[in-house]
Amino acid sequence: MESVWKIENITPRVRAEYLVQVDLSGIAVEQWCDDSDIKSACPDCKQRIHRVRFPAATFYILLVTVAFIEKAEKVWTRFRPLSLELPKPLFPVAGLPIIYHHIEACSKVPGMREVILIGFYQPNDALTKFINSVQNEFKIQVRYLQEYTALGTAGGIYHFRDQILAGNPDVFFVMNSDVCGDFPLKEMLSFHVQKGGGSHCTVLGTEATRQQSLNYGCIAENKDTHEILHYVEKPETYISSTINCGVYLFSPEIFKTLERIFKKNLEEKYSLDTTSPSKEIIRLEQDIFVPLAGSGKLFVFHSNRFWSQIKSSGAAIYANRHYLAIYRDTHPDRLAKNGEGLPSVVGDVFIHPTAEVHPTAVLGPNVSIGKHAVVGEGARVRESIVLEGATLQDHSCVLYSVIGWNATIGAWTRVEGTPNDPNPNKPFAKVEVKSTFTNDGKLNPSITVIGSNVQVPCEVVILNSIVLPDKSLSGSYKNQIIL
Amino acid sequence: MKALILVGGYGTRLRPLTLSCAKPLVEFGNKPMLLHQLEALVEAGAKTIVLAVSYRAEQMEQEMRKVEEKLGVKIIISLESEPLGTAGPLALASEHLTQDSEPFFVLNSDIICDFPFKQMVQFHKHHGKEGTIVVTKVDEPSKYGVVVYDAENGRIQRFVEKPQEYVSNKINAGMYILSPSVLKRIPLKPTSIEKEVFPFMAQDGDLYAMELQGFWMDVGQPKDFLTGMCLYLTSLREKSPDMLHSGEGIVGNVLVDPSAKIGHNCRIGPNVTIGPDVVIEDGACIKRCTILKGARIRSHSWLESCIIGWKCHVGRWVRMENVSVLGEDVTVKDELYINGGRILPHKSIGDSIPEPQIVM
Ligand SMILES: Nc1nc2c(ncn2[C@@H]2O[C@H](COP(=O)(O)OP(=O)(O)OP(=O)(O)O)[C@@H](O)[C@H]2O)c(=O)[nH]1
Ligand SMILES: Nc1nc2c(ncn2[C@@H]2O[C@H](COP(=O)(O)OP(=O)(O)OP(=O)(O)O)[C@@H](O)[C@H]2O)c(=O)[nH]1
Ligand SMILES: [Mg+2]
Ligand SMILES: [Mg+2]
């Protein structure tokens, strides 16, 4: 018997307690008590910085990810932490790790010297390999600094201040690792420099719909000077449709503010309870931006280029499509072409050179095929990410899905998800951050995720489902999480 | 010998197929349902066959002229001005049924089995009473009207509609042999033979049941149509295995019209019927389906338990399952998923149907 967790069977109370968070790293499914709980009892987090230096300046990029591993374990041990070996920032989108795109964007900023990744996880093979390969490719130093505990979105920056300030950089970038986009870093830099010495930070901002703005950090500005007058993180009511993109440019003066807040926090949070969250946590948005707003030191730089958070597999498919479209201009060589003896390609498709794709297969639009993946005769893939080592057998059809590492999809099997794209009819709409379940406890239709090493048999259909790693399925599944 | 076949129903349960074609003319095992019965009747020595028609008379008439010649049998179309049910048509056609005192067959047009006509005659003559109905064993008698009869001699005691408590597992198989005197019991108005004639004959001790050996199916609805097809192909395997197809990618019992084309790397079967002029492109997988004349199944599609109507076009990488039925000339676009869809004729389907649904 498959142990299928039937969501319907769970009472609302239990559901609140056992909310399941499904995101890329699980291909990772994580679990927690309830939303507010997580926010306060900040569990194991991970974070990284990129740091880049050039003659006059050194920029740092902070890339951060959180994986609530301990929490998950505590709440329900059966629900193994599934954030696999691969940290979420290394999840490949358009054939390359999410943060590869960040680093590439940084490498284009003249004078970028060093990239520092600040994270929370134990560095592992995948991370080391990644760091080595980007160092070689971009010829800049890349380092990983590990936080001893989750320090929040700014705690790590303060904690590693000496590392960041080594070499006296003029400015440094900080980027969240869970966003993607066509980052206008050079433009941000000129804007920041032009604002002069008083500016501590420039925040990259973009437009959202009125309603969606409430899920982001909202920025009210002086329209002429672009000074941020008011900042609220995820407000309850509408403030502004300009939102924080999680990409910042700081001057070293920011450390004065960080130090002040750090000390204040230490005093205020004084307690003997060792289980309480670390006193060194600093939240960049609430602890720093909120007080800095209106002081003439915080500015917003607007961009309406492609930008999205990557918090769900739906967003990954969306990001995949946009990064592939960007390749048309920046890296046409990365896009697969049609030709004699080659698989048919529709629209933008990335095929890793080591992947084996049968010439009768049809791929695209918006498909990425990872390293050593095998795509059989007459297979069809559209709007999907096929990860390293996965096999799609003959005649299989994969639509709006993520196929995990080394997973196998049987012949004539159909794997299909539901796109989670922003509403195309609403200007500035973003990917909807949908909860995993609907109010009546049903799984919200979304991208289908096949976990790593999963075996999907021949001739079945897997629809709007999430299959956790290492399962061998025996039949068809629809709208289910398969544990 | 004479026979009357009831072909006047609207066949609503076999829609959308019956929106384009009268149910008795829908091909079952690559042959109109009715032809299975006509052939078996002729084989058993019937010389005159009355078709009790209430609508679509022209279509029926046209088809029957061809068949008449081929089989060397006289086919009389008895047209009702209003549907007369399952008994009324006998009264209407009584002149044809009473030309001699020999008993005659009455058949529903939508049943499929090894027709036991010769045995029926013997059995009927043996008990010498007014009527014999053929009964067949079913697994779930509570879904049907069952026949309670004397195991020794077959005399029917009563009929019980959808029995809650087990009384019998035999049901009316829709085949009867009746003596002309039965016609006295039937008025010329809409009448049900099952409800308004047989129970009285049973009361009078004039009705006997003969148990059918071998397979039987009422193929009047899609699910049963497919089940019946499996049984029929199995019986072909025993009786005339040469009619079944074999070759690359063919699995189990598969019936293929010689004019159909099947591509490479396909897997067809078990239990598939492919009609004339059908094209199955490379890499398709088809199981437990009937594909009617002129349909095209494009590459890499996967079909199970479906009936694909005449001239339909099923795109590439389509998955269809769970008793989906396409009416005539339906197009299913590439890469769609159709789960239990019933699609009306001439539709073009551009979106998946993930849950069973009727598409108008
Ligand atoms: N190193 C490190 N990174 C963190 C920590 N907390 C959050 N981050 C990262 O900071 C970025 C923003 O994280 P959050 O503030 O949790 O996310 P958000 O974009 O506000 O969205 P929500 O998850 O809805 O709050 C992400 O890249 C996270 O991975 C932390 O304690 N340490
Ligand atoms: N001549 C004639 N035949 C009938 C009439 N009603 C039903 N039949 C036939 O009687 C047989 C048994 O009927 P049903 O199994 O109910 O089939 P149906 O009425 O055609 O189909 P449904 O609409 O699906 O019930 C079939 O062969 C029908 O064609 C009628 O009014 N006149
Ligand atoms: Mg946040
Ligand atoms: Mg009827």
Short mmCIF file of N, CA and C in Angstrom, two decimals, chain B residues 108-185:
data_model
loop_
_atom_site.label_atom_id
_atom_site.label_comp_id
_atom_site.label_asym_id
_atom_site.label_seq_id
_atom_site.Cartn_x
_atom_site.Cartn_y
_atom_site.Cartn_z
N ASN B 108 -33.86 -8.27 -28.74
CA ASN B 108 -33.37 -6.90 -28.57
C ASN B 108 -32.19 -6.73 -29.52
N SER B 109 -32.00 -5.51 -29.99
CA SER B 109 -30.95 -5.35 -31.01
C SER B 109 -29.58 -5.11 -30.40
N ASP B 110 -29.51 -4.94 -29.09
CA ASP B 110 -28.23 -4.51 -28.51
C ASP B 110 -27.60 -5.56 -27.61
N ILE B 111 -27.87 -6.83 -27.90
CA ILE B 111 -27.23 -7.85 -27.09
C ILE B 111 -26.24 -8.63 -27.94
N ILE B 112 -25.23 -9.12 -27.28
CA ILE B 112 -24.19 -9.83 -27.99
C ILE B 112 -23.93 -11.13 -27.23
N CYS B 113 -23.87 -12.23 -27.96
CA CYS B 113 -23.61 -13.54 -27.33
C CYS B 113 -23.41 -14.57 -28.44
N ASP B 114 -23.24 -15.80 -28.05
CA ASP B 114 -23.31 -16.91 -29.00
C ASP B 114 -24.78 -17.21 -29.15
N PHE B 115 -25.39 -16.74 -30.22
CA PHE B 115 -26.85 -16.85 -30.30
C PHE B 115 -27.27 -18.31 -30.38
N PRO B 116 -28.13 -18.76 -29.47
CA PRO B 116 -28.47 -20.18 -29.36
C PRO B 116 -29.79 -20.48 -30.05
N PHE B 117 -29.96 -20.00 -31.29
CA PHE B 117 -31.28 -20.07 -31.90
C PHE B 117 -31.79 -21.49 -32.11
N LYS B 118 -30.89 -22.39 -32.54
CA LYS B 118 -31.35 -23.75 -32.80
C LYS B 118 -31.81 -24.43 -31.52
N GLN B 119 -31.02 -24.21 -30.46
CA GLN B 119 -31.39 -24.76 -29.16
C GLN B 119 -32.72 -24.22 -28.68
N MET B 120 -32.92 -22.93 -28.95
CA MET B 120 -34.17 -22.29 -28.50
C MET B 120 -35.37 -23.00 -29.12
N VAL B 121 -35.23 -23.29 -30.43
CA VAL B 121 -36.35 -23.95 -31.11
C VAL B 121 -36.64 -25.29 -30.47
N GLN B 122 -35.57 -26.04 -30.25
CA GLN B 122 -35.73 -27.36 -29.63
C GLN B 122 -36.39 -27.27 -28.26
N PHE B 123 -35.84 -26.37 -27.47
CA PHE B 123 -36.33 -26.20 -26.10
C PHE B 123 -37.81 -25.82 -26.11
N HIS B 124 -38.13 -24.89 -27.00
CA HIS B 124 -39.50 -24.40 -27.09
C HIS B 124 -40.47 -25.51 -27.49
N LYS B 125 -40.04 -26.27 -28.50
CA LYS B 125 -40.90 -27.37 -28.97
C LYS B 125 -41.06 -28.41 -27.89
N HIS B 126 -39.98 -28.58 -27.11
CA HIS B 126 -39.99 -29.60 -26.09
C HIS B 126 -41.04 -29.32 -25.01
N HIS B 127 -41.11 -28.04 -24.53
CA HIS B 127 -42.11 -27.79 -23.49
C HIS B 127 -43.48 -27.49 -24.09
N GLY B 128 -43.51 -27.04 -25.35
CA GLY B 128 -44.77 -26.91 -26.05
C GLY B 128 -45.68 -25.78 -25.60
N LYS B 129 -45.19 -24.88 -24.72
CA LYS B 129 -46.04 -23.78 -24.27
C LYS B 129 -45.81 -22.54 -25.12
N GLU B 130 -46.42 -21.40 -24.69
CA GLU B 130 -46.45 -20.20 -25.55
C GLU B 130 -45.09 -19.53 -25.78
N GLY B 131 -44.29 -19.48 -24.72
CA GLY B 131 -43.07 -18.69 -24.89
C GLY B 131 -41.87 -19.23 -24.15
N THR B 132 -40.67 -18.90 -24.71
CA THR B 132 -39.40 -19.23 -24.07
C THR B 132 -38.58 -17.96 -24.04
N ILE B 133 -38.04 -17.66 -22.89
CA ILE B 133 -37.08 -16.55 -22.90
C ILE B 133 -35.73 -17.09 -22.49
N VAL B 134 -34.70 -16.53 -23.10
CA VAL B 134 -33.36 -16.96 -22.76
C VAL B 134 -32.92 -16.16 -21.54
N VAL B 135 -32.33 -16.83 -20.57
CA VAL B 135 -31.82 -16.12 -19.40
C VAL B 135 -30.33 -16.35 -19.29
N THR B 136 -29.69 -15.42 -18.62
CA THR B 136 -28.24 -15.53 -18.47
C THR B 136 -27.87 -15.20 -17.05
N LYS B 137 -26.78 -15.78 -16.61
CA LYS B 137 -26.36 -15.61 -15.22
C LYS B 137 -25.58 -14.31 -15.08
N VAL B 138 -25.84 -13.56 -14.01
CA VAL B 138 -25.08 -12.33 -13.75
C VAL B 138 -24.51 -12.39 -12.34
N ASP B 139 -23.45 -11.60 -12.13
CA ASP B 139 -22.80 -11.58 -10.82
C ASP B 139 -23.60 -10.79 -9.80
N GLU B 140 -24.19 -9.69 -10.26
CA GLU B 140 -24.89 -8.84 -9.31
C GLU B 140 -26.36 -8.73 -9.67
N PRO B 141 -27.12 -9.73 -9.30
CA PRO B 141 -28.53 -9.76 -9.70
C PRO B 141 -29.32 -8.57 -9.15
N SER B 142 -28.85 -7.98 -8.06
CA SER B 142 -29.63 -6.89 -7.46
C SER B 142 -29.73 -5.66 -8.36
N LYS B 143 -28.91 -5.63 -9.41
CA LYS B 143 -28.98 -4.50 -10.33
C LYS B 143 -30.01 -4.70 -11.44
N TYR B 144 -30.54 -5.89 -11.55
CA TYR B 144 -31.40 -6.22 -12.69
C TYR B 144 -32.76 -6.72 -12.23
N GLY B 145 -33.61 -6.98 -13.21
CA GLY B 145 -34.82 -7.75 -12.93
C GLY B 145 -34.44 -9.21 -13.10
N VAL B 146 -34.72 -10.04 -12.10
CA VAL B 146 -34.32 -11.44 -12.22
C VAL B 146 -35.52 -12.33 -12.50
N VAL B 147 -35.19 -13.50 -13.00
CA VAL B 147 -36.22 -14.46 -13.38
C VAL B 147 -36.13 -15.63 -12.41
N VAL B 148 -37.26 -15.96 -11.78
CA VAL B 148 -37.28 -17.10 -10.86
C VAL B 148 -37.99 -18.24 -11.57
N TYR B 149 -37.33 -19.38 -11.73
CA TYR B 149 -37.93 -20.48 -12.47
C TYR B 149 -37.55 -21.83 -11.88
N ASP B 150 -38.28 -22.80 -12.32
CA ASP B 150 -38.14 -24.17 -11.87
C ASP B 150 -36.89 -24.78 -12.49
N ALA B 151 -35.93 -25.12 -11.63
CA ALA B 151 -34.66 -25.60 -12.16
C ALA B 151 -34.82 -26.89 -13.00
N GLU B 152 -35.80 -27.69 -12.64
CA GLU B 152 -36.02 -28.95 -13.34
C GLU B 152 -36.40 -28.76 -14.80
N ASN B 153 -37.50 -28.01 -15.00
CA ASN B 153 -38.02 -27.93 -16.37
C ASN B 153 -37.95 -26.53 -16.97
N GLY B 154 -37.61 -25.54 -16.17
CA GLY B 154 -37.46 -24.18 -16.70
C GLY B 154 -38.73 -23.35 -16.64
N ARG B 155 -39.80 -23.85 -16.03
CA ARG B 155 -41.02 -23.05 -16.02
C ARG B 155 -40.84 -21.83 -15.10
N ILE B 156 -41.18 -20.67 -15.65
CA ILE B 156 -40.95 -19.43 -14.91
C ILE B 156 -42.07 -19.21 -13.90
N GLN B 157 -41.66 -18.90 -12.67
CA GLN B 157 -42.64 -18.62 -11.62
C GLN B 157 -42.95 -17.14 -11.54
N ARG B 158 -41.90 -16.35 -11.51
CA ARG B 158 -42.14 -14.90 -11.40
C ARG B 158 -40.90 -14.12 -11.80
N PHE B 159 -41.14 -12.82 -11.92
CA PHE B 159 -40.04 -11.89 -12.18
C PHE B 159 -39.91 -10.99 -10.96
N VAL B 160 -38.69 -10.72 -10.54
CA VAL B 160 -38.51 -9.80 -9.42
C VAL B 160 -37.56 -8.69 -9.88
N GLU B 161 -38.07 -7.47 -9.78
CA GLU B 161 -37.28 -6.31 -10.21
C GLU B 161 -36.27 -5.95 -9.12
N LYS B 162 -35.01 -5.83 -9.47
CA LYS B 162 -33.92 -5.44 -8.55
C LYS B 162 -34.08 -6.05 -7.14
N PRO B 163 -33.93 -7.34 -7.01
CA PRO B 163 -34.18 -8.00 -5.72
C PRO B 163 -33.18 -7.56 -4.65
N GLN B 164 -33.70 -7.25 -3.47
CA GLN B 164 -32.81 -6.89 -2.36
C GLN B 164 -32.27 -8.17 -1.73
N GLU B 165 -33.14 -9.15 -1.57
CA GLU B 165 -32.73 -10.46 -1.07
C GLU B 165 -32.48 -11.35 -2.28
N TYR B 166 -31.51 -12.21 -2.17
CA TYR B 166 -31.22 -13.07 -3.31
C TYR B 166 -32.39 -14.02 -3.59
N VAL B 167 -32.86 -13.97 -4.85
CA VAL B 167 -33.86 -14.97 -5.23
C VAL B 167 -33.41 -15.77 -6.45
N SER B 168 -32.56 -15.13 -7.25
CA SER B 168 -32.10 -15.78 -8.47
C SER B 168 -30.97 -14.94 -9.03
N ASN B 169 -30.11 -15.57 -9.79
CA ASN B 169 -29.07 -14.79 -10.45
C ASN B 169 -29.21 -14.85 -11.97
N LYS B 170 -30.40 -15.17 -12.43
CA LYS B 170 -30.63 -15.24 -13.88
C LYS B 170 -31.45 -14.04 -14.32
N ILE B 171 -31.04 -13.42 -15.41
CA ILE B 171 -31.82 -12.30 -15.91
C ILE B 171 -32.22 -12.56 -17.36
N ASN B 172 -33.23 -11.82 -17.75
CA ASN B 172 -33.71 -11.86 -19.12
C ASN B 172 -32.59 -11.42 -20.07
N ALA B 173 -32.26 -12.27 -21.03
CA ALA B 173 -31.16 -11.97 -21.94
C ALA B 173 -31.61 -11.24 -23.20
N GLY B 174 -32.90 -10.90 -23.27
CA GLY B 174 -33.38 -10.12 -24.42
C GLY B 174 -33.55 -10.93 -25.69
N MET B 175 -33.76 -12.25 -25.54
CA MET B 175 -34.00 -13.12 -26.71
C MET B 175 -35.16 -14.04 -26.36
N TYR B 176 -36.12 -14.09 -27.25
CA TYR B 176 -37.30 -14.91 -26.95
C TYR B 176 -37.68 -15.72 -28.17
N ILE B 177 -38.37 -16.82 -27.92
CA ILE B 177 -39.05 -17.49 -29.02
C ILE B 177 -40.50 -17.65 -28.56
N LEU B 178 -41.42 -17.17 -29.38
CA LEU B 178 -42.83 -17.09 -28.97
C LEU B 178 -43.71 -17.76 -30.02
N SER B 179 -44.77 -18.36 -29.54
CA SER B 179 -45.75 -18.92 -30.48
C SER B 179 -46.72 -17.81 -30.88
N PRO B 180 -47.30 -17.91 -32.06
CA PRO B 180 -48.15 -16.80 -32.55
C PRO B 180 -49.30 -16.47 -31.59
N SER B 181 -49.72 -17.45 -30.79
CA SER B 181 -50.84 -17.18 -29.89
C SER B 181 -50.53 -16.07 -28.88
N VAL B 182 -49.25 -15.80 -28.64
CA VAL B 182 -48.88 -14.73 -27.71
C VAL B 182 -49.45 -13.40 -28.16
N LEU B 183 -49.58 -13.25 -29.47
CA LEU B 183 -50.03 -11.96 -30.00
C LEU B 183 -51.40 -11.56 -29.46
N LYS B 184 -52.17 -12.55 -29.04
CA LYS B 184 -53.48 -12.23 -28.47
C LYS B 184 -53.34 -11.44 -27.18
N ARG B 185 -52.22 -11.58 -26.54
CA ARG B 185 -52.01 -10.90 -25.27
C ARG B 185 -51.52 -9.46 -25.46
#
